Amino acid sequence: MENFNYHRPATTAAAVAMLKKAKDGKYMAGGHTLLPTMKQGLAAPTDIVDLTAIKDFSGIKVSKTAVSIKAGTTHMEVATSKDIKKVIPALWEMAGKIGGVHVRNKGTIGGSIANADPAADYPSACLGLGATIETNKRKIEADKFFTGMFETALKDGEIITAVHFPIPKKSAHQKFPNPASRYALTGVFMSQDAKGKVRVGVTGAAASAFRATDLEAALSKDFSAKAIAGVKIKPNGLLTDMHATAAYRAHLISVLAGRAVAAAK
Amino acid sequence: MADTNTGVGASVRRKEDLRFITGKGNYTDDINLKDQTYAYFLRSPHAHATIKSINTAKAKKMPGVVGIFVGEDVAKDKLGGLICGWGITSKDGSGMKAGPHPVLAQGKVRYVGDHVAVVIAETKEQAKSAAQAIVVSYGVLPHVIDAAKAMKSKAQVHEVASDNRVFNWSLGNEEATNAAFKNAAHVTSMDIVNNRLVPNAMETRAAIGSYENGTESYTLYTTSQNPHVARLVISAFHGLAPEHKLRVIAPDVGGGFGSKIFIYAEEVVCAWASKHIGGRPIKWTGDRSEAFLADAHGRDHVTKAEMAIDASGKITGMRVHTIAAMGAYLSTFSAAVPTYLYGTLLSGQYNIPNIYVEVDAVYTNTAPVDAYRGAGRPEATYVVERLVETAARELKQDPAEFRRKNFVTSFPHQTPVIMCYDTGDYAAALDKALEMSDYKNFSKRKAESAKNGKLRGVGFSAYIEACGIAPSAAVGSLGAGVGLWESAEVRVNPIGTVEILTGSHSHGQGHETTFAQLVSTKLGVDINSVSIVHGDTDKVQMGMGTYGSRSGAVGMHAISKALDKIEAKAKRVAAACMESSVDDIEFKDGTFTVKGTDKKMAFGEVALQAYLGHKFNTSEIEIGLKESAFHDPANFVFPAGVHICEVEVDMDTGLTKVADYTAVDDFGNLINPMIVEGQVQGGVAQGIGQALLEGAIYDEDSGQLLTGSFMDYNMPRAANMPHIENFRLGFTCTPCPTNPMGIKGCGEAGAIAAPPAVMNAITDAIGVRDLPMPATPLTVWTAMQSMKKAAE
């Protein structure tokens, strides 16, 4: 790892200013992606701006209609929140399946979403629940947030401050882990709102998390495994690597969606 | 036996574990010498390339740099290259084609990770940074990755081998075997790939090389399974220093599985370069990425195998052709693995009159391949047990009964492929395994699994292996460059405590406990009065090290011999002290008595007298109580057993879980059943890893290692194992006749037996005949899909 300057601002404004001043600066939340990358010499930022000391940067708030999670909240905090478990049990369950205990203790929701790893779990929850991502500048709908592999709608210097998840009628999360890394080889996050409208967020299968709109249409009409039995997921655009072919991932989306329907609560 | 709780046969808790699990072990990386520097190896980014030039000018000026060395420096100093210590002769009588393997590349690199230069600096980070400033100009050459394609590739790895073939070796009677196939009623033929594995011991390799100007001698701390062999090779072949000027120390070593048998470039370079930087010690600690790239890998065989069966269901012949990848260079024992550790085991537990095996060993532009837990025997067992199971299915016979019908039943049994099995009772192990696994109710469990959307299958593996490697004259006649005996020295201290110096090396096996148990039984002392000294060429005179499950059968046998000498000497001292004839002295439970009297002396008292010399004539009996012994075994030992695996396959995803596993093994007598059970469990875990999870994959186009970290290379974890309640271990016992303890080796059996058991179970579950390892969800799902398509 190369040497770097370490900053620990107390406000988002200060963080933005520090990053601006840096030659090649990076924000860091839990550091669970950035630090390994730096250790491998794949990234060598001149400055690290640690966001975890920003005042009021973490915390969970549950209202009648939404769960709001501040960006610096760890996966462990979400996975142990009884309030979230009550209203969006799938989100609670999903957070408990991210990485191992050490990762959950340090990794944050904001970091995960900003990094937009194609196999991360949170992006599928954002899409599957229709979340709104709030930054220091604006609010972005999840549907417009994930733009590509490790790419998001965030502008230079923009900081995620919170994620707002509308509370659905039912939700479910199904993950088929990569046998080696335990990241999602394919993961499906599904929700049904009060009007019966269904959202299906998929992660791990493509360059970026996406919504399986064919499944959504079928399930919005009839929320049953039978309704999607005939929906063929096309492998076009899905990833092929040593662990899974595009065809296998397409198949897994169908299988996991079927299981999610059965598990939704 | 003074204390039945600590002697041979007792499940004594491991003496060394408190130290290991509380972080008090003393591993190579824990050692820091005065004025120590740090080495970083610049490695090849290409699978195959010429080195046009190396410019170190800028790097040399980087902060903290003490020295930079390249292949040219090594050549100038006439430092010898790495060797393969086992020569194989081809069928046509020609010798094997060993290409040069310099410790730093000279003119060419041959795999991604090949060592190009070493940077020595004040800190590890400085060495790494400077290495990045070295400019190497490469001329990229065509490369070959796939063993099956090596002999036809336009890439040529070494000048000496124009078709990349190292040797073309054969064993057995080709003509008679062909005749058996001509007359066969049924032939089962299979294409079998044994997947390449990365050993991944918990402790990565490390070394500290140090040259002392005053005495003109070297000290090398290294992660070795056999420090004396390392000293011998580094002295005799690298020519670094004569043996008395080179001390090799392998302190606590965190696992080896074979990968730390070999002599590696990094350790040789650290020792050699120390002299060139004025004698400052040089430490190198490999990281996990380097372990993936540059530790010797295991397996990587491509095989066509056939089995001939007569009308009565008896196996009459086996014909095997294997292409074995050696990687880019011949590692220390590599040539022995796909030959004398493989072809010689192709008879399995069966009476097969005709066997013929031919092996083409080939160079590929990959990390070298050498012995890994089981070394050749897992590959042989996989071929035999996949064939036998498939043949039984094709003949619509119960796989257990088909095996029983062909078992060797009388001993000694001479196979057509060198090995002479000394003893065994294969039917006893089969019966016990059938009972423990509740085989007769398998169909009930299958129906239960089906209710949950799971396909359940059952698979057998009746393995045999040859370990306790091995008689020196025998291995010498087969091409070994060394003898495979073992040495021991027993030093009894004046107060009766005992130090055992052994040439065996413990890197997880628990020798500090098991060897002490033998002493406890033989001398009647408590195991806590015994210490085991190993891993230092200045303390132990000579030894051959630990691999091939040899430390029990060979290493302990040497100790046993030396202990017998101690007893004989002590009896003479006791006789003199008690004024009686030696013939009247009896020794039992740590006490010497004079027959027919009430005179007695404790072992400790006799030890003290031996050093006092007050009560005997020191011109007749030498002062002291210290004896040594070398032991060369009369034969290999032949552990065997039957493993039965049940798997559940998720019909939707292809995800396979080992639902139930029964291992019944015959290791002869057990010194410490708890440690033996641990060895079986660990071995089976590695075998399940090979069958379901692990596989080193190089990209054919770029030659890069794709599975270069645990993110992509799937090491077995607890969750991949069957639940402990469904993981049953049983033992049968036919004591080994060639060592006084009656023991056989147990360290590799699990890794040898498990892969075919698991694969036979999966193929049974999903109803396919052929399936490659590792049977990942993708592989199993793809196989199920093609079956579905074929059925449509």
mmCIF file with all atom_site columns, C-alpha atoms in Angstrom, chain A residues 1-2 39-41 176 178-183 185 241-245 247-248 251-252 255-256 259, chain B residues 125 128-129 132 650 652-655 697 706-707 710-714 717 719-720 776-778 781 785:
data_model
loop_
_atom_site.group_PDB
_atom_site.id
_atom_site.type_symbol
_atom_site.label_atom_id
_atom_site.label_alt_id
_atom_site.label_comp_id
_atom_site.label_asym_id
_atom_site.label_entity_id
_atom_site.label_seq_id
_atom_site.pdbx_PDB_ins_code
_atom_site.Cartn_x
_atom_site.Cartn_y
_atom_site.Cartn_z
_atom_site.occupancy
_atom_site.B_iso_or_equiv
_atom_site.pdbx_formal_charge
_atom_site.auth_seq_id
_atom_site.auth_comp_id
_atom_site.auth_asym_id
_atom_site.auth_atom_id
_atom_site.pdbx_PDB_model_num
ATOM 1  C CA . MET A 1 1   ? 0.000   0.000   0.000   1.00 0.00 ? 1   MET A CA 1
ATOM 2  C CA . GLU A 1 2   ? 1.287   3.451   -0.862  1.00 0.00 ? 2   GLU A CA 1
ATOM 3  C CA . LYS A 1 39  ? -3.382  -3.244  -0.457  1.00 0.00 ? 39  LYS A CA 1
ATOM 4  C CA . GLN A 1 40  ? -3.278  -5.003  -3.810  1.00 0.00 ? 40  GLN A CA 1
ATOM 5  C CA . GLY A 1 41  ? -1.860  -1.876  -5.403  1.00 0.00 ? 41  GLY A CA 1
ATOM 6  C CA . PHE A 1 176 ? -27.471 -17.737 -4.409  1.00 0.00 ? 176 PHE A CA 1
ATOM 7  C CA . ASN A 1 178 ? -20.863 -17.391 -5.345  1.00 0.00 ? 178 ASN A CA 1
ATOM 8  C CA . PRO A 1 179 ? -19.366 -20.622 -4.027  1.00 0.00 ? 179 PRO A CA 1
ATOM 9  C CA . ALA A 1 180 ? -15.972 -18.998 -3.425  1.00 0.00 ? 180 ALA A CA 1
ATOM 10 C CA . SER A 1 181 ? -16.510 -15.347 -2.515  1.00 0.00 ? 181 SER A CA 1
ATOM 11 C CA . ARG A 1 182 ? -20.020 -15.704 -1.060  1.00 0.00 ? 182 ARG A CA 1
ATOM 12 C CA . TYR A 1 183 ? -21.029 -12.526 -2.888  1.00 0.00 ? 183 TYR A CA 1
ATOM 13 C CA . LEU A 1 185 ? -23.760 -15.060 -7.818  1.00 0.00 ? 185 LEU A CA 1
ATOM 14 C CA . ASP A 1 241 ? -17.473 -15.908 -15.799 1.00 0.00 ? 241 ASP A CA 1
ATOM 15 C CA . MET A 1 242 ? -15.851 -19.018 -14.385 1.00 0.00 ? 242 MET A CA 1
ATOM 16 C CA . HIS A 1 243 ? -18.563 -19.402 -11.744 1.00 0.00 ? 243 HIS A CA 1
ATOM 17 C CA . ALA A 1 244 ? -21.655 -18.976 -13.893 1.00 0.00 ? 244 ALA A CA 1
ATOM 18 C CA . THR A 1 245 ? -22.715 -18.581 -17.495 1.00 0.00 ? 245 THR A CA 1
ATOM 19 C CA . ALA A 1 247 ? -27.732 -18.868 -19.181 1.00 0.00 ? 247 ALA A CA 1
ATOM 20 C CA . TYR A 1 248 ? -27.204 -20.192 -15.668 1.00 0.00 ? 248 TYR A CA 1
ATOM 21 C CA . HIS A 1 251 ? -32.075 -19.577 -14.844 1.00 0.00 ? 251 HIS A CA 1
ATOM 22 C CA . LEU A 1 252 ? -31.139 -18.609 -11.288 1.00 0.00 ? 252 LEU A CA 1
ATOM 23 C CA . VAL A 1 255 ? -35.534 -19.973 -9.565  1.00 0.00 ? 255 VAL A CA 1
ATOM 24 C CA . LEU A 1 256 ? -34.815 -17.291 -6.973  1.00 0.00 ? 256 LEU A CA 1
ATOM 25 C CA . ARG A 1 259 ? -38.564 -18.884 -4.132  1.00 0.00 ? 259 ARG A CA 1
ATOM 26 C CA . GLU B 2 125 ? 7.242   -1.756  1.405   1.00 0.00 ? 125 GLU B CA 1
ATOM 27 C CA . LYS B 2 128 ? 8.031   -3.648  -3.215  1.00 0.00 ? 128 LYS B CA 1
ATOM 28 C CA . SER B 2 129 ? 8.049   -0.031  -4.358  1.00 0.00 ? 129 SER B CA 1
ATOM 29 C CA . GLN B 2 132 ? 7.836   -1.604  -9.382  1.00 0.00 ? 132 GLN B CA 1
ATOM 30 C CA . ASP B 2 650 ? -30.762 -29.242 -5.593  1.00 0.00 ? 650 ASP B CA 1
ATOM 31 C CA . ASP B 2 652 ? -33.261 -26.286 -9.476  1.00 0.00 ? 652 ASP B CA 1
ATOM 32 C CA . THR B 2 653 ? -29.746 -24.967 -9.012  1.00 0.00 ? 653 THR B CA 1
ATOM 33 C CA . GLY B 2 654 ? -27.361 -27.919 -9.160  1.00 0.00 ? 654 GLY B CA 1
ATOM 34 C CA . LEU B 2 655 ? -26.027 -27.028 -5.716  1.00 0.00 ? 655 LEU B CA 1
ATOM 35 C CA . ILE B 2 697 ? -7.949  -22.146 -13.650 1.00 0.00 ? 697 ILE B CA 1
ATOM 36 C CA . LEU B 2 706 ? -7.869  -16.643 -12.906 1.00 0.00 ? 706 LEU B CA 1
ATOM 37 C CA . THR B 2 707 ? -8.280  -18.280 -9.515  1.00 0.00 ? 707 THR B CA 1
ATOM 38 C CA . PHE B 2 710 ? -10.008 -16.927 -2.234  1.00 0.00 ? 710 PHE B CA 1
ATOM 39 C CA . MET B 2 711 ? -12.563 -14.728 -4.007  1.00 0.00 ? 711 MET B CA 1
ATOM 40 C CA . ASP B 2 712 ? -12.406 -17.170 -6.913  1.00 0.00 ? 712 ASP B CA 1
ATOM 41 C CA . TYR B 2 713 ? -10.603 -20.231 -5.597  1.00 0.00 ? 713 TYR B CA 1
ATOM 42 C CA . ASN B 2 714 ? -13.033 -22.026 -3.370  1.00 0.00 ? 714 ASN B CA 1
ATOM 43 C CA . ARG B 2 717 ? -15.184 -24.290 4.772   1.00 0.00 ? 717 ARG B CA 1
ATOM 44 C CA . ALA B 2 719 ? -20.362 -25.227 5.914   1.00 0.00 ? 719 ALA B CA 1
ATOM 45 C CA . ASN B 2 720 ? -19.231 -27.422 3.011   1.00 0.00 ? 720 ASN B CA 1
ATOM 46 C CA . THR B 2 776 ? -19.786 -26.745 -8.894  1.00 0.00 ? 776 THR B CA 1
ATOM 47 C CA . PRO B 2 777 ? -23.445 -25.723 -9.103  1.00 0.00 ? 777 PRO B CA 1
ATOM 48 C CA . LEU B 2 778 ? -22.801 -24.518 -12.670 1.00 0.00 ? 778 LEU B CA 1
ATOM 49 C CA . TRP B 2 781 ? -26.739 -27.767 -13.540 1.00 0.00 ? 781 TRP B CA 1
ATOM 50 C CA . GLN B 2 785 ? -29.561 -29.443 -18.655 1.00 0.00 ? 785 GLN B CA 1
#
